[in-house]
Coordinates of C-alpha atoms and ligand atoms in Angstrom, one line a residue:
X213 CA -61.4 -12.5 -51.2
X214 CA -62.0 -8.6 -52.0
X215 CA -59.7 -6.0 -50.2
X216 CA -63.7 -5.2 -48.9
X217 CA -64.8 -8.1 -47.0
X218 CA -61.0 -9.1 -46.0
X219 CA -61.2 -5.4 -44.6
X220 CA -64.7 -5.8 -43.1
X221 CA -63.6 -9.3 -41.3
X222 CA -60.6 -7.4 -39.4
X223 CA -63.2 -4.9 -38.7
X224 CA -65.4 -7.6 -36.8
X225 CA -63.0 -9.4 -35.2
X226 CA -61.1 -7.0 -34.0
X227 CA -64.3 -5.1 -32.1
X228 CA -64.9 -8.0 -30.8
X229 CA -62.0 -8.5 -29.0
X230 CA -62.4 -5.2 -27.9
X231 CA -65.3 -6.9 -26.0
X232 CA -63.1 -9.1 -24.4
X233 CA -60.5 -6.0 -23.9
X234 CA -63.1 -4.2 -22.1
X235 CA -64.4 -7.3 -20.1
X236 CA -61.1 -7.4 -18.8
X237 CA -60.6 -4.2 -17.7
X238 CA -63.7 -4.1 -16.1
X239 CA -62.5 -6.7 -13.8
X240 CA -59.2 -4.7 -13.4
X241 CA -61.5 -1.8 -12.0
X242 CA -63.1 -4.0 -9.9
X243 CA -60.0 -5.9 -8.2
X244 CA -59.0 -2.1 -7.8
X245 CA -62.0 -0.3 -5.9
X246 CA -64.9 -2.8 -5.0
X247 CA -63.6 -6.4 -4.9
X248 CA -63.9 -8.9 -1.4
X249 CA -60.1 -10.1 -0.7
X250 CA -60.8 -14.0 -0.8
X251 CA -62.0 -13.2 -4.2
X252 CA -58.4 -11.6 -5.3
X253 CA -57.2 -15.0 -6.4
X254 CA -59.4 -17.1 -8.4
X255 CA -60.1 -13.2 -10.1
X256 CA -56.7 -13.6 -10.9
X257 CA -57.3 -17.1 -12.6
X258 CA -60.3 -15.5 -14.4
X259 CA -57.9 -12.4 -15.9
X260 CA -55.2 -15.5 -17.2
X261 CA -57.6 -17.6 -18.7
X262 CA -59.4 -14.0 -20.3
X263 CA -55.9 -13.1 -21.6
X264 CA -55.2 -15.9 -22.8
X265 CA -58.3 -16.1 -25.6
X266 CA -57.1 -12.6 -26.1
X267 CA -53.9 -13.7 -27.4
X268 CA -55.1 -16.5 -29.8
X269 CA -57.3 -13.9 -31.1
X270 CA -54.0 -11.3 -31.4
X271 CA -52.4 -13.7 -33.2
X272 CA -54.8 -15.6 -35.3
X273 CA -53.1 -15.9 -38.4
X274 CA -56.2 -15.1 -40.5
X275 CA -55.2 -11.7 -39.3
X276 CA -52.3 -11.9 -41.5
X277 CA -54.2 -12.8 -44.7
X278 CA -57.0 -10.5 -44.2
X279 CA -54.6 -7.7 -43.6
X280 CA -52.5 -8.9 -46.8
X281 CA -55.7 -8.3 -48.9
X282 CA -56.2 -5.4 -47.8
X283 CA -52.8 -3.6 -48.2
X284 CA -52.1 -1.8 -51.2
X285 CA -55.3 -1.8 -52.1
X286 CA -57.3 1.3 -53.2
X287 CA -59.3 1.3 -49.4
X288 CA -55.9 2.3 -48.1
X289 CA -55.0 4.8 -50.7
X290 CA -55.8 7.4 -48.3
X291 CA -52.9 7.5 -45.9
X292 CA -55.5 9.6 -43.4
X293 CA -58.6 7.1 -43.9
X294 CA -60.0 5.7 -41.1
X295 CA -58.9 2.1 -42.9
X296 CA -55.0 3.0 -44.1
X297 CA -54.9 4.4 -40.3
X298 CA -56.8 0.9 -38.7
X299 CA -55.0 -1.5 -41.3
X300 CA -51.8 0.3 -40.2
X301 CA -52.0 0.0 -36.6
X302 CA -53.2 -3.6 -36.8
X303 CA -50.3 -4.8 -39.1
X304 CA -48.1 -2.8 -36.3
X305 CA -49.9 -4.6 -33.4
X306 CA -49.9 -8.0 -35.4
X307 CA -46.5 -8.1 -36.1
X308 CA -45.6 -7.2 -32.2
X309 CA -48.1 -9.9 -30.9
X310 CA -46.8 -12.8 -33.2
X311 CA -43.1 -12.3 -32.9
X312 CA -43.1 -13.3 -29.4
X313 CA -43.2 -17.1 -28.8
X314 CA -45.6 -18.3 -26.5
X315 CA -43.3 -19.6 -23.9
X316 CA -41.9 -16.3 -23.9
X317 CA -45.3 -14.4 -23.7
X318 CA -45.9 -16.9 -21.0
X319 CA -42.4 -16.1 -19.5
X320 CA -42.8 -12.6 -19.2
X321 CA -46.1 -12.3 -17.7
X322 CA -45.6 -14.9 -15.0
X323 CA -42.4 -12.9 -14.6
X324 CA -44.0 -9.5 -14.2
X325 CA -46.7 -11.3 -11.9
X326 CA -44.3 -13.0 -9.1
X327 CA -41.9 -9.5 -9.8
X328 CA -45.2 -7.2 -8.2
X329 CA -45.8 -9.6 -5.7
X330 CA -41.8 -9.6 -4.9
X331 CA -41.5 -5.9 -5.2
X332 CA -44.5 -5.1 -2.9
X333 CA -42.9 -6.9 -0.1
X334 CA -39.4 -6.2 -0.8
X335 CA -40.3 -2.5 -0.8
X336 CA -42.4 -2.8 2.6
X337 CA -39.3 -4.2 4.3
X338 CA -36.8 -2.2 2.4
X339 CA -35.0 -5.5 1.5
X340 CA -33.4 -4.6 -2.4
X341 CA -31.6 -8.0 -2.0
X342 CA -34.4 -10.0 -1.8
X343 CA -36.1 -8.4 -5.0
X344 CA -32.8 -8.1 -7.1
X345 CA -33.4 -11.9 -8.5
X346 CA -37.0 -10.8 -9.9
X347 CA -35.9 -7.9 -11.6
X348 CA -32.7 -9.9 -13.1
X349 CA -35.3 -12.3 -14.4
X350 CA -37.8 -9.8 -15.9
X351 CA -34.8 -7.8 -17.2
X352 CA -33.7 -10.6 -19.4
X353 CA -37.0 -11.7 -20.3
X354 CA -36.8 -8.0 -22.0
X355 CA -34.2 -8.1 -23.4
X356 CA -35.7 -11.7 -25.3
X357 CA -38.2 -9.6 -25.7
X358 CA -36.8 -6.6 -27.4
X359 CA -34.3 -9.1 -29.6
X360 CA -37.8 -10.8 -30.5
X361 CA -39.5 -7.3 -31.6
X362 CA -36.6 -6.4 -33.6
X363 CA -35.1 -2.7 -33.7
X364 CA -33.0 -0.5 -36.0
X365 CA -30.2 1.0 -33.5
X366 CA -30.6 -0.5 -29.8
X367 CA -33.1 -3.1 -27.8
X368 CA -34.4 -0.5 -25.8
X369 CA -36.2 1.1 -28.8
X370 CA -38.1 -2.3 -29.3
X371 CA -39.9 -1.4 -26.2
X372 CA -40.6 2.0 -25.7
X373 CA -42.5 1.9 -29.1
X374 CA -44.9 -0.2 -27.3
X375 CA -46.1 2.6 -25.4
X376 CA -45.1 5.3 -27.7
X377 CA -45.3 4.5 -31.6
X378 CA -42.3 6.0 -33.6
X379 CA -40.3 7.0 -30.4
X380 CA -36.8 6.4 -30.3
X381 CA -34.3 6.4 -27.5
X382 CA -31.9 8.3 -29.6
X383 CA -34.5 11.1 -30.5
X384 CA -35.4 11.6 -26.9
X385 CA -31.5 12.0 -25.5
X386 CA -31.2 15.6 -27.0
X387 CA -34.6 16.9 -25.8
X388 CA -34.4 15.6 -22.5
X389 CA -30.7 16.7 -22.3
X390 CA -32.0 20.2 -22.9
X391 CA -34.7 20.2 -20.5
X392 CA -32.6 18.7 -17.7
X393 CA -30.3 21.6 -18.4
X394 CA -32.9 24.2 -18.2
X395 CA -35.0 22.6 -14.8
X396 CA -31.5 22.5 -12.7
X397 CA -30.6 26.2 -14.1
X398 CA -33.9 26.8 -12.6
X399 CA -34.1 25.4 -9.4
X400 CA -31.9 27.9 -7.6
X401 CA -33.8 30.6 -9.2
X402 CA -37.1 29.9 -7.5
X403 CA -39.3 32.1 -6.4
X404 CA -38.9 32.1 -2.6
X405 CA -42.7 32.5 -2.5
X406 CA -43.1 28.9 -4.2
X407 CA -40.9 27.6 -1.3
X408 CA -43.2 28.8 2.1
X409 CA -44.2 25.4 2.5
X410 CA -48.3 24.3 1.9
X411 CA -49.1 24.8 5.7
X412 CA -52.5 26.0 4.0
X413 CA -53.7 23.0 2.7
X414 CA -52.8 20.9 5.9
X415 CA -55.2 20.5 8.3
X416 CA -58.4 18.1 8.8
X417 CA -60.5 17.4 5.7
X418 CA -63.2 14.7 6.0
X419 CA -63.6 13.2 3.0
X420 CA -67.2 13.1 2.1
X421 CA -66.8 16.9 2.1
X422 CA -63.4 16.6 -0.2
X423 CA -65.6 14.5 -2.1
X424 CA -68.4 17.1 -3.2
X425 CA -65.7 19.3 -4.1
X426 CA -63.6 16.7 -6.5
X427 CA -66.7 16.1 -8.3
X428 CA -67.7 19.4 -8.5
X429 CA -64.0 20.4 -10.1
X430 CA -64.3 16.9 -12.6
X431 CA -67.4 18.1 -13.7
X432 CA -66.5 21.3 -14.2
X433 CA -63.7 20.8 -16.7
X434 CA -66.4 18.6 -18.6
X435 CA -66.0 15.2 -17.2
X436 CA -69.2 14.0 -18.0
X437 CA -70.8 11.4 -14.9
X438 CA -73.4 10.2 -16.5
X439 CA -70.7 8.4 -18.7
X440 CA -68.5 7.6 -16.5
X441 CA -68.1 7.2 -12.3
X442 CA -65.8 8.4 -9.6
X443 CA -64.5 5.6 -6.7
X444 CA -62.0 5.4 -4.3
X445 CA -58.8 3.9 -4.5
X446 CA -55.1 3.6 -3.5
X447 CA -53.3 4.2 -6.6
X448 CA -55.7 6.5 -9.0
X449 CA -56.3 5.9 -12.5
X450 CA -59.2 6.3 -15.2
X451 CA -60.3 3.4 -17.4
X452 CA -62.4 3.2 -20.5
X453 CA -64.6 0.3 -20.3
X454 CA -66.5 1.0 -23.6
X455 CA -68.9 4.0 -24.9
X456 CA -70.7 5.2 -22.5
X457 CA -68.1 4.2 -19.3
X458 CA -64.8 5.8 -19.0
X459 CA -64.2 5.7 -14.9
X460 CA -62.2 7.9 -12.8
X461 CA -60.8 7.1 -9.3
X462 CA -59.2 9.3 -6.4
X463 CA -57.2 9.1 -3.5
X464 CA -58.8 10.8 -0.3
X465 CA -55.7 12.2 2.0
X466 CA -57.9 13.6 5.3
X467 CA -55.1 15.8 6.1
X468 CA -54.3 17.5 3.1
X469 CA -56.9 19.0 1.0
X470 CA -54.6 19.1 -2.6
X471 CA -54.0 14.9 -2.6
X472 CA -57.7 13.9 -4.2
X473 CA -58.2 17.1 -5.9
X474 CA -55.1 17.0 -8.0
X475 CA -55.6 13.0 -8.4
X476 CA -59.0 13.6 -9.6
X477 CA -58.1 16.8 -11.7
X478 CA -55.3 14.4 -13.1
X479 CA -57.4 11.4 -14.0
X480 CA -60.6 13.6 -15.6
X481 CA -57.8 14.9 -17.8
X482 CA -57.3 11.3 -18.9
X483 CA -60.7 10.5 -19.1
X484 CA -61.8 13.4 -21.1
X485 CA -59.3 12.2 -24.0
X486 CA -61.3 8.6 -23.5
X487 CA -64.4 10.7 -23.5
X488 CA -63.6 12.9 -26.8
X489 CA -62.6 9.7 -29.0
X490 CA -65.4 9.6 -31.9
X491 CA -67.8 7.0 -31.3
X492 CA -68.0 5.8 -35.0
X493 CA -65.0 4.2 -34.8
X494 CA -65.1 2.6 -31.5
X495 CA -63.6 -0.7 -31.5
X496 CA -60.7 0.1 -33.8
X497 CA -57.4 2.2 -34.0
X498 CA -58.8 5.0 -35.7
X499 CA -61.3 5.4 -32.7
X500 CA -58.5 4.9 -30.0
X501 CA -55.6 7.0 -28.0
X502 CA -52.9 7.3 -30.3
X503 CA -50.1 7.4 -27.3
X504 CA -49.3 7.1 -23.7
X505 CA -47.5 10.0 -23.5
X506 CA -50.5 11.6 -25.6
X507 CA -52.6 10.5 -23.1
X508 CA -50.5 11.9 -20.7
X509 CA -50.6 15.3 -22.0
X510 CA -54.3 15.6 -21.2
X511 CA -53.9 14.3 -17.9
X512 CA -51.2 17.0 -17.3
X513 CA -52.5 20.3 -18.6
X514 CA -55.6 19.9 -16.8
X515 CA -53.9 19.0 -13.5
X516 CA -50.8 21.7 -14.1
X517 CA -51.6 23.6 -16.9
X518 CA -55.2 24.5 -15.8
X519 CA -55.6 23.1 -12.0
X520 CA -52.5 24.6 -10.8
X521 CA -52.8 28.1 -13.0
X522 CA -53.7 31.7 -11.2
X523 CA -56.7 31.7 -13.5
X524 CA -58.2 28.6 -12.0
X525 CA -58.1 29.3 -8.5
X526 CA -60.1 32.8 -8.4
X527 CA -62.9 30.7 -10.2
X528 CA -62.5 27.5 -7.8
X529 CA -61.0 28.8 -4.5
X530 CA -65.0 30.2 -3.7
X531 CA -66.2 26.8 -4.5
X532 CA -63.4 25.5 -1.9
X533 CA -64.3 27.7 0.6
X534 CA -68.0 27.2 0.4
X535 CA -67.5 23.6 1.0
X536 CA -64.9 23.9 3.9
X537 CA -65.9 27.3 5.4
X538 CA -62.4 27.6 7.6
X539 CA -60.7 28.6 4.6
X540 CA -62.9 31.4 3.9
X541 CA -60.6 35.2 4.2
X542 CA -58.0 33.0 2.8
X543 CA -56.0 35.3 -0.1
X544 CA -56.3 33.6 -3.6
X545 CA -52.5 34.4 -4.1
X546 CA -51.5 32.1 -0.5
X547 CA -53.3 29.2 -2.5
X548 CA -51.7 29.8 -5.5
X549 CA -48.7 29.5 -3.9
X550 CA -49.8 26.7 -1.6
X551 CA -50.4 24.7 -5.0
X552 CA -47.1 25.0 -6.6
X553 CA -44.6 24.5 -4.0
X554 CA -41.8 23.4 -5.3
X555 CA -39.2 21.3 -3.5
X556 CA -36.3 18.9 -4.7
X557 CA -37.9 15.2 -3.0
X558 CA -36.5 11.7 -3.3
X559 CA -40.4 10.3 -4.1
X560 CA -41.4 10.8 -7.9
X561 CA -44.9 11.0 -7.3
X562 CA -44.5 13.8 -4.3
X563 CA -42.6 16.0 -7.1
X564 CA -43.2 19.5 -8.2
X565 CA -43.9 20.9 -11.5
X566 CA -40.0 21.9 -11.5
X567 CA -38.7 18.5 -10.3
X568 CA -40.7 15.9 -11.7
X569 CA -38.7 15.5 -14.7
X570 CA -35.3 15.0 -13.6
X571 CA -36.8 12.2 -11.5
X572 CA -38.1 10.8 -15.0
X573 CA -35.0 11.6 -17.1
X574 CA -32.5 9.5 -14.8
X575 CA -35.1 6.5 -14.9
X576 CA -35.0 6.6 -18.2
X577 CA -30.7 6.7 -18.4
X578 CA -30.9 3.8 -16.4
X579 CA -33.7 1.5 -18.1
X580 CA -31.6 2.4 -21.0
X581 CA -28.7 0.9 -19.7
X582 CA -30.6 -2.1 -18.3
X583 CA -31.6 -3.5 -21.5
X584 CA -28.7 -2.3 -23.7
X585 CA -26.7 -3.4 -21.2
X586 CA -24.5 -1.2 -20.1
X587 CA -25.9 -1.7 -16.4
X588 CA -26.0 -5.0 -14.1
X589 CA -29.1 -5.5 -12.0
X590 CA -27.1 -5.6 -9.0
X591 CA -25.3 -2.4 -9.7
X592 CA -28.7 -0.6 -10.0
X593 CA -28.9 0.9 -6.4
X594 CA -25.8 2.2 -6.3
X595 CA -26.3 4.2 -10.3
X596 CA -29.5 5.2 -8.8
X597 CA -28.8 6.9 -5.7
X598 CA -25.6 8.8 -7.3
X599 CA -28.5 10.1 -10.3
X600 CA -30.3 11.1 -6.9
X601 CA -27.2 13.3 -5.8
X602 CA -26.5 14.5 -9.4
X603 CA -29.8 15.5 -10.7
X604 CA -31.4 16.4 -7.0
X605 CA -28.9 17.0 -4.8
X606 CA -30.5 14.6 -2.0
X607 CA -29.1 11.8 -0.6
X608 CA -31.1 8.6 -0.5
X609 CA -31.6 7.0 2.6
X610 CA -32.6 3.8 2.0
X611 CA -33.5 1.6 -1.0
X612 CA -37.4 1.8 -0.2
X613 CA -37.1 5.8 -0.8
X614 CA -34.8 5.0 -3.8
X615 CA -34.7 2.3 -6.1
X616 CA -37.9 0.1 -4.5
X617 CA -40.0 3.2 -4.8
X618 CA -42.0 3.0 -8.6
X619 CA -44.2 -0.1 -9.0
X620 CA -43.2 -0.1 -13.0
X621 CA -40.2 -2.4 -13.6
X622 CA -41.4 -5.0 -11.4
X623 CA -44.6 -5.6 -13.6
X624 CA -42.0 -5.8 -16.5
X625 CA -42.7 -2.0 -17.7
X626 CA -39.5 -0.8 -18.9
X627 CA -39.3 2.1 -21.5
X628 CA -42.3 3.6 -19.6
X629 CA -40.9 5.9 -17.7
X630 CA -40.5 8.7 -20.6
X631 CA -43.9 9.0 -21.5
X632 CA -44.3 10.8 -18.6
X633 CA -41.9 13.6 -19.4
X634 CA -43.3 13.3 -23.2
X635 CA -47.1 13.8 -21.7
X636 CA -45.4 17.0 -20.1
X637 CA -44.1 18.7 -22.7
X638 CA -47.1 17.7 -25.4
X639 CA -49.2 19.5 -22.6
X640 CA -47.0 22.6 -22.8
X641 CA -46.8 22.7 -26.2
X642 CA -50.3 21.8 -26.8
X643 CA -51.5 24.7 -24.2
X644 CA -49.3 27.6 -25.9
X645 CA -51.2 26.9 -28.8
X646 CA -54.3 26.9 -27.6
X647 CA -53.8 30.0 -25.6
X648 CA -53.3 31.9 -29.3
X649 CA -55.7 30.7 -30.9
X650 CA -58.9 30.6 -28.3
X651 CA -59.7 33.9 -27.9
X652 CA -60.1 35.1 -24.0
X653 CA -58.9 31.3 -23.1
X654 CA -57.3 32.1 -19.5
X655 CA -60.3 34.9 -18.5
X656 CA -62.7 32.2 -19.6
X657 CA -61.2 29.9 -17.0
X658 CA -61.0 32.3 -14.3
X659 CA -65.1 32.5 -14.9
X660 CA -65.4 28.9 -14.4
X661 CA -65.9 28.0 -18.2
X662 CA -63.6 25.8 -19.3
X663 CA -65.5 24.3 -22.8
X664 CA -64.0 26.7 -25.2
X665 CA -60.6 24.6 -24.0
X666 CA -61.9 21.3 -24.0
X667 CA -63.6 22.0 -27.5
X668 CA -60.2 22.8 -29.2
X669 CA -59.3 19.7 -27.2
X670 CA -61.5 17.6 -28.9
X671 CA -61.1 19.1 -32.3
X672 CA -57.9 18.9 -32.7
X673 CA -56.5 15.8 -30.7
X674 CA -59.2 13.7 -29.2
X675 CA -61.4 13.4 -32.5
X676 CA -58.4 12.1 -34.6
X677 CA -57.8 9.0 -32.3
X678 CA -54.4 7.1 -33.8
X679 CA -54.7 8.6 -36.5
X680 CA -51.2 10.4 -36.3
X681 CA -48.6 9.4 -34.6
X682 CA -47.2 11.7 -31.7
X683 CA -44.7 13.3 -33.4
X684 CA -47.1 14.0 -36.3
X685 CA -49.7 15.1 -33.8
X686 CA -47.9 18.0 -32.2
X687 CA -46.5 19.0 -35.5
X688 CA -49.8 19.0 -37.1
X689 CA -51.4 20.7 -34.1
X690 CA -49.0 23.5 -33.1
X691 CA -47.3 23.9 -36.5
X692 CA -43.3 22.9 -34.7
X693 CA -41.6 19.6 -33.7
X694 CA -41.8 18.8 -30.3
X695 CA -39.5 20.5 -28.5
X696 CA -39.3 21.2 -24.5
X697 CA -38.9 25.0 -25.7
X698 CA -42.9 25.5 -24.4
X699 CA -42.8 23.6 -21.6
X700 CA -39.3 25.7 -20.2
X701 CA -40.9 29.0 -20.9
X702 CA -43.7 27.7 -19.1
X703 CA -42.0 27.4 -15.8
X704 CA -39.9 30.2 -16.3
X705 CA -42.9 32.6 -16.4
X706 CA -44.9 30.8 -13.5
X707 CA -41.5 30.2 -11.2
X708 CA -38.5 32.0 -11.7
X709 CA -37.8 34.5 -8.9
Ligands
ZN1394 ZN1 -51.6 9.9 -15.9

């Protein structure tokens, strides 16, 4: 067989599982926002048997031979060609799916489904004990896991690169060191203005009028709706079902007018990466998101970076106040301050711009520890609420405000956790650059026009798909290694007292 039609086989069978990919997150969508509850279990039933031709195609060893064909062959010579980038990524994937037996891939997602079910409950009632023996389980299902995958210096590595290609824990310790350093040197040094409270946007909001003004914000930034659709839900995200459809969901809070705005704000961000990938190579790696924490970074600097900046409230807050009219003598600078409060809390999710990564950076000492092993499940409570005292200075009540609170490690997510901090500082670092090199960028947001931002955007990250890793990315983009350096000055400027 030619290195050609070996390269065009991958090619076909790998869009069509993307088919399949899509199918099934179509049906995730629709568990999530439309679908009846007596159809939530044979849905479930429908997903398994889904993922499980999904699999056999993953791991179809004619993978293996095509892709043998086609490496080191003159179609990959080009280390930046959409085929040495596709070939790359699916030897990379390949490798990942068939090193895990069966029983083990099995294992783990039975594991992950009886651990949400577990957690859910266990987190209502506050009960840790009675969701310690899931997380034991799902731990050391991991751990197989990791061992399985294969790593150069510790298990944990095995799984963050599953999320973020080419991380290591190791290269992440220094960085978020630094940054931990320079958020709790901060902290005391806030702005008392930041700390007033958000009285402002407390009050009574219906939510058909929230919802003119979320769409009018996600369309505003350049979330396109006639590709895509906004719906409630209870946990936002956006999901790209395929060209044409990249979704978008919210999360209406009637008393508090920042909760859907920021959500939506959030997920557009997301979506706009989905909706910036070039359509030519749909279907394959060179046509996908390189990186969670990449993906991330979008999500971020249009939430923080641009929904939470001076500049974007003199254009919006007359959009805000034509919609809810009470607001209307309200001083842009209250609202700017309204947005950014900033507040040591024990809920990740509730946190500020200043906070949110020490939250982040102790979840990801611990995960560490979890599947290296320097931590016991059942110690895990008692590690996390003195990181709470340490890197917070709160106390945590109980386990449903402390260790119960993220949904991640009971679906078996571990070595998640620091792609949020990542998707941070790529924002940051991301953002300087385009401030220096788009001309007029933060007047042109104050007007309302945010394409000469999302144009850069596109050009520069969204248009390259996997075709460098993260690393690579922001090196390639904004000329340095990442570095929290950006992301430091960032908050500096915009909090410091
Ligand atoms: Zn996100």
């Amino acid at each position: 067989m030619t290195p050609e039609l070996a390269y065009q086989h991958l090619c076909e069978h790998y869009r069509e599982t993307a088919y399949l990919r899509e199918a099934q997150k179509l049906w995730f969508w629709d568990q999530r926002t439309m679908l009846a509850p007596k159809g939530q279990a044979h849905r479930a039933l429908q997903v398994a048997a889904l993922a499980k031709m999904i699999h056999a195609r993953d791991t179809d060893p004619r993978v293996g031979e095509w892709l043998a064909q086609v490496e080191g062959s003159d179609l990959v010579a080009d280390p930046r060609g959409a085929a040495a980038v596709n070939v790359r990524e699916w030897r990379r994937r390949y490798e990942q799916s068939v090193r895990i037996p069966p029983e083990l891939a099995h294992a783990l997602a039975q594991a992950a489904a009886e651990g949400q079910t577990a957690w859910e409950q266990a987190r209502a009632r506050n009960d840790w004990p009675a969701f310690r023996p899931f997380l034991e389980r799902i731990v050391s299902l991991k751990r197989e896991q990791a061992a399985a995958l294969g790593y150069d210096t510790e298990p944990y590595d095995a799984l963050l690169d599953l999320y973020e290609p080419g991380e290591r824990a190791a290269a992440l310790a220094p960085l978020f060191e630094e940054l931990e350093a320079a958020l709790r040197g901060l902290l005391p040094r806030v702005n008392p203005d930041f700390r007033g409270g958000d009285g402002l946007l407390r009050g009574s909001f219906p939510r058909e009028r929230q919802e003119v003004l979320v769409r009018e914000a996600a369309a505003a930034i350049g979330y396109d709706f006639a590709a895509g659709r906004l719906d409630p839900t209870a946990h936002p995200f956006s999901i790209n079902l395929g060209q044409g459809d990249v979704r978008i969901t919210t999360r209406y809070d009637e008393t508090c007018l920042g909760t859907a705005l920021f959500a939506t704000l959030h997920e557009a961000g997301h979506a706009l990466y989905s909706q910036g990938l070039p359509p030519e190579h749909w279907g394959t790696p060179r046509g996908e998101a390189v990186s969670l924490g990449i993906h991330e970074s979008q999500s971020r600097l249009w939430e923080n970076l641009v929904g939470r900046s001076r500049e974007f409230w003199r254009f919006f807050l007359p959009r805000v106040q034509a919609v809810f009219p009470e607001l209307s003598g309200v001083p842009l600078e209250a609202v700017y301050k309204a947005v950014n409060q900033v507040r040591p809390s024990l809920i990740r999710v509730e946190a500020d711009e200043v906070t949110y990564n020490l939250h982040i950076i102790f979840r990801f000492h611990l995960e560490r520890e979890l599947i290296n092993g320097g931590l016991a499940v059942g110690d895990l409570p008692e590690a996390w609420n003195e990181a709470v005292r340490r890197s917070l200075d709160l106390t945590v009540p109980d386990d449903a405000q402390g260790v119960l609170q993220d949904v991640h490690w009971s679906g078996g997510h571990l070595g998640y956790f620091p792609t949020y901090t990542l998707g941070n500082l790529y924002a940051a670092q991301f953002f300087a650059a385009a401030c220096r090199e788009v001309g007029g960028l933060s007047e042109a947001v104050a007007r309302g026009e945010f394409l000469p931002l999302l144009r850069w955007l596109r050009q520069k990250i969204h248009a390259l798909g996997s075709t460098l890793w993260p690393r690579e990315l922001v090196r390639e983009v904004t000329g340095k290694d990442l570095s929290p350096g950006p992301f430091i000055a960032y908050l500096e400027e915009k909090f410091a007292g």
